[in-house]
Short mmCIF file of C-alpha atoms in Angstrom, two decimals:
data_model
loop_
_atom_site.label_atom_id
_atom_site.label_comp_id
_atom_site.label_asym_id
_atom_site.label_seq_id
_atom_site.Cartn_x
_atom_site.Cartn_y
_atom_site.Cartn_z
CA UNK A 1 -10.34 -17.27 -0.78
CA UNK A 2 -7.25 -15.76 0.13
CA UNK A 3 -6.56 -13.49 3.43
CA UNK A 4 -6.30 -9.74 2.78
CA UNK A 5 -3.15 -7.79 4.51
CA UNK A 6 -2.97 -4.01 4.31
CA UNK A 7 0.72 -3.02 3.72
CA UNK A 8 2.58 0.19 2.57
CA UNK A 9 3.16 -0.77 -0.98
CA UNK A 10 7.07 0.99 -0.91
CA UNK A 11 7.55 -1.70 2.23
CA UNK A 12 6.14 -4.41 0.26
CA UNK A 13 7.98 -3.71 -2.96
CA UNK A 14 11.03 -3.69 -0.98
CA UNK A 15 10.37 -7.04 0.62
CA UNK A 16 9.88 -8.75 -2.71
CA UNK A 17 13.06 -7.26 -3.99
CA UNK A 18 14.76 -9.01 -0.90
CA UNK A 19 13.34 -12.57 -1.94
CA UNK A 20 13.56 -15.06 0.81
CA UNK A 21 16.69 -13.97 2.07
CA UNK A 22 16.94 -12.64 6.03
CA UNK A 23 17.10 -8.80 6.31
CA UNK A 24 17.20 -6.21 8.87
CA UNK A 25 15.29 -3.18 9.76
CA UNK A 26 17.88 -1.17 8.85
CA UNK A 27 18.35 -2.91 5.38
CA UNK A 28 14.63 -2.08 4.46
CA UNK A 29 15.01 1.32 5.77
CA UNK A 30 18.02 2.12 3.50
CA UNK A 31 16.13 0.49 0.69
CA UNK A 32 13.32 2.73 1.03
CA UNK A 33 15.13 5.55 1.57
CA UNK A 34 17.38 4.79 -1.52
CA UNK A 35 14.74 3.76 -3.76
CA UNK A 36 12.47 6.39 -3.16
CA UNK A 37 14.68 9.30 -3.06
CA UNK A 38 13.16 10.66 0.17
CA UNK A 39 15.00 12.81 2.19
CA UNK A 40 13.21 11.60 5.12
CA UNK A 41 14.42 11.37 8.65
CA UNK A 42 16.16 7.84 8.65
CA UNK A 43 14.94 7.30 12.44
CA UNK A 44 11.17 8.16 11.46
CA UNK A 45 11.58 5.76 8.42
CA UNK A 46 13.33 3.14 10.43
CA UNK A 47 10.12 3.20 13.15
CA UNK A 48 7.56 3.09 10.51
CA UNK A 49 9.38 -0.04 9.03
CA UNK A 50 9.67 -1.55 12.53
CA UNK A 51 6.11 -1.08 13.09
CA UNK A 52 4.95 -2.67 9.91
CA UNK A 53 7.23 -5.75 10.47
CA UNK A 54 6.07 -6.24 13.75
CA UNK A 55 2.46 -6.29 12.18
CA UNK A 56 3.80 -8.84 9.73
CA UNK A 57 5.35 -11.12 12.48
CA UNK A 58 2.09 -10.93 14.53
CA UNK A 59 0.14 -12.41 11.41
CA UNK A 60 2.61 -15.04 10.68
CA UNK A 61 3.91 -13.58 7.60
CA UNK A 62 7.40 -13.00 8.39
CA UNK A 63 9.53 -14.48 11.42
CA UNK A 64 12.25 -13.12 13.22
CA UNK A 65 15.71 -14.48 15.26
CA UNK A 66 18.00 -12.33 17.54
CA UNK A 67 17.13 -9.10 19.25
CA UNK A 68 18.02 -5.62 18.94
CA UNK A 69 19.96 -4.23 16.28
CA UNK A 70 20.94 -8.00 15.32
CA UNK A 71 17.28 -9.14 14.78
CA UNK A 72 16.52 -10.41 11.53
CA UNK A 73 13.61 -11.19 9.91
CA UNK A 74 12.57 -13.91 6.93
CA UNK A 75 9.47 -14.20 5.05
CA UNK A 76 7.30 -17.33 5.64
CA UNK A 77 5.43 -19.79 3.44
CA UNK A 78 2.52 -17.98 4.47
CA UNK A 79 3.49 -14.33 2.99
CA UNK A 80 3.04 -15.81 -0.51
CA UNK A 81 -0.37 -16.99 0.24
CA UNK A 82 -2.01 -13.68 1.31
CA UNK A 83 -3.46 -11.17 -0.85
CA UNK A 84 -1.63 -7.61 0.04
CA UNK A 85 -3.68 -4.62 -0.12
CA UNK A 86 -1.93 -1.47 -0.22
CA UNK A 87 -2.47 1.45 2.21
CA UNK A 88 -1.96 4.95 0.59
CA UNK A 89 1.62 6.16 1.04
CA UNK A 90 1.30 9.71 3.14
CA UNK A 91 4.30 10.98 1.33
CA UNK A 92 2.87 10.16 -2.13
CA UNK A 93 1.37 13.76 -2.59
CA UNK A 94 4.26 15.53 -1.62
CA UNK A 95 6.43 13.14 -3.73
CA UNK A 96 5.30 14.95 -7.11
CA UNK A 97 5.39 18.71 -5.35
CA UNK A 98 9.32 17.46 -4.41
CA UNK A 99 9.84 16.67 -7.82
CA UNK A 100 8.99 19.75 -9.42
CA UNK A 101 10.83 21.60 -6.87
CA UNK A 102 13.91 19.61 -6.85
CA UNK A 103 16.79 21.03 -8.76
CA UNK A 104 18.80 18.33 -9.24
CA UNK A 105 18.75 15.40 -12.21
CA UNK A 106 18.29 12.99 -8.99
CA UNK A 107 14.37 13.00 -9.25
CA UNK A 108 14.13 13.00 -12.96
CA UNK A 109 16.66 10.10 -13.13
CA UNK A 110 15.19 8.37 -10.72
CA UNK A 111 11.58 8.57 -12.35
CA UNK A 112 13.36 7.49 -15.84
CA UNK A 113 14.62 4.25 -14.26
CA UNK A 114 11.23 3.66 -12.08
CA UNK A 115 9.27 3.95 -15.89
CA UNK A 116 12.03 1.76 -17.36
CA UNK A 117 10.87 -1.18 -14.29
CA UNK A 118 7.29 -0.39 -15.01
CA UNK A 119 7.42 -0.86 -18.64
CA UNK A 120 9.46 -3.99 -17.79
CA UNK A 121 6.67 -5.49 -16.08
CA UNK A 122 4.11 -4.22 -18.44
CA UNK A 123 5.96 -6.44 -20.97
CA UNK A 124 5.76 -9.25 -18.71
CA UNK A 125 2.12 -8.92 -17.65
CA UNK A 126 1.35 -8.49 -21.64
CA UNK A 127 3.15 -11.87 -22.38
CA UNK A 128 1.24 -13.38 -19.63
CA UNK A 129 -1.87 -12.38 -21.15
CA UNK A 130 -0.80 -13.79 -24.71
CA UNK A 131 0.48 -17.25 -23.17
CA UNK A 132 -3.11 -17.38 -21.42
CA UNK A 133 -4.94 -16.58 -24.38
CA UNK A 134 -3.04 -19.41 -26.26
CA UNK A 135 -3.80 -21.77 -23.82
CA UNK A 136 -7.52 -20.91 -23.44
CA UNK A 137 -7.84 -21.23 -27.43
CA UNK A 138 -7.00 -25.09 -26.92
CA UNK A 139 -10.44 -25.79 -25.52
CA UNK A 140 -13.63 -24.98 -23.56
CA UNK A 141 -12.18 -26.70 -20.34
CA UNK A 142 -8.84 -24.68 -20.58
CA UNK A 143 -10.94 -21.33 -20.90
CA UNK A 144 -12.78 -22.55 -17.93
CA UNK A 145 -9.79 -23.27 -16.00
CA UNK A 146 -7.62 -20.29 -16.81
CA UNK A 147 -10.71 -17.69 -16.77
CA UNK A 148 -10.07 -16.17 -13.56
CA UNK A 149 -6.14 -16.17 -14.08
CA UNK A 150 -6.43 -14.39 -17.21
CA UNK A 151 -8.56 -11.81 -15.66
CA UNK A 152 -6.25 -11.15 -13.05
CA UNK A 153 -3.63 -10.85 -15.45
CA UNK A 154 -5.13 -8.33 -17.62
CA UNK A 155 -5.98 -6.01 -14.47
CA UNK A 156 -2.19 -6.24 -13.94
CA UNK A 157 -1.47 -4.86 -17.10
CA UNK A 158 -4.33 -2.25 -17.22
CA UNK A 159 -2.98 -1.29 -13.52
CA UNK A 160 0.77 -0.90 -15.03
CA UNK A 161 -0.41 0.80 -17.89
CA UNK A 162 -2.19 3.46 -15.55
CA UNK A 163 1.29 3.74 -13.53
CA UNK A 164 3.42 4.07 -16.78
CA UNK A 165 0.77 6.92 -18.06
CA UNK A 166 1.65 8.81 -14.65
CA UNK A 167 5.55 8.20 -14.32
CA UNK A 168 5.59 9.49 -18.20
CA UNK A 169 3.42 12.45 -17.37
CA UNK A 170 5.52 13.26 -14.25
CA UNK A 171 8.97 12.82 -16.09
CA UNK A 172 7.65 15.28 -18.93
CA UNK A 173 6.41 17.78 -15.99
CA UNK A 174 9.70 17.27 -14.40
CA UNK A 175 11.35 18.25 -17.49
CA UNK A 176 9.39 21.03 -17.98
CA UNK A 177 9.99 22.36 -14.70
CA UNK A 178 13.55 21.93 -14.96
CA UNK A 179 13.71 23.94 -18.13
CA UNK A 180 12.07 26.85 -16.61
CA UNK A 181 14.73 26.98 -14.03
CA UNK A 182 17.66 26.93 -16.10
#
């Protein structure tokens, strides 16, 4: 059974988007601020990223080189073997309230772009399920071998569908709120 490591979901997604390349704390911070559309204090986000990367380094999931502002990180091979469990984002409860109060189109457009990304992920997950089904129909042995991965793929698709529903509702409510302000 694989090891479990708790991590902030937004940070995890930022790390995934960077691939195996070297990255710095400020690169991750800027990615989080841009992707989440947050109006947070840059210093507070940088400190949170720094703490989380230090924990990842202590666990052997990333390695660092350099010091201070020149310190860069790189994911280790162990990073891919660990199962990550996501911490609840402290600001996630506030995100919806901020989106509803924000008069600019930025939040609305950001949600729409994120929804497109979720739809793409869902399409891929559903295709994986179809491929597993096709392979599992070949023989009972293949069914046994692939059953656990098939279950993982179906849970992932269900999770993405739930996420897609939430984003669709958020877009709808944001559009209604914007309409009332006009």
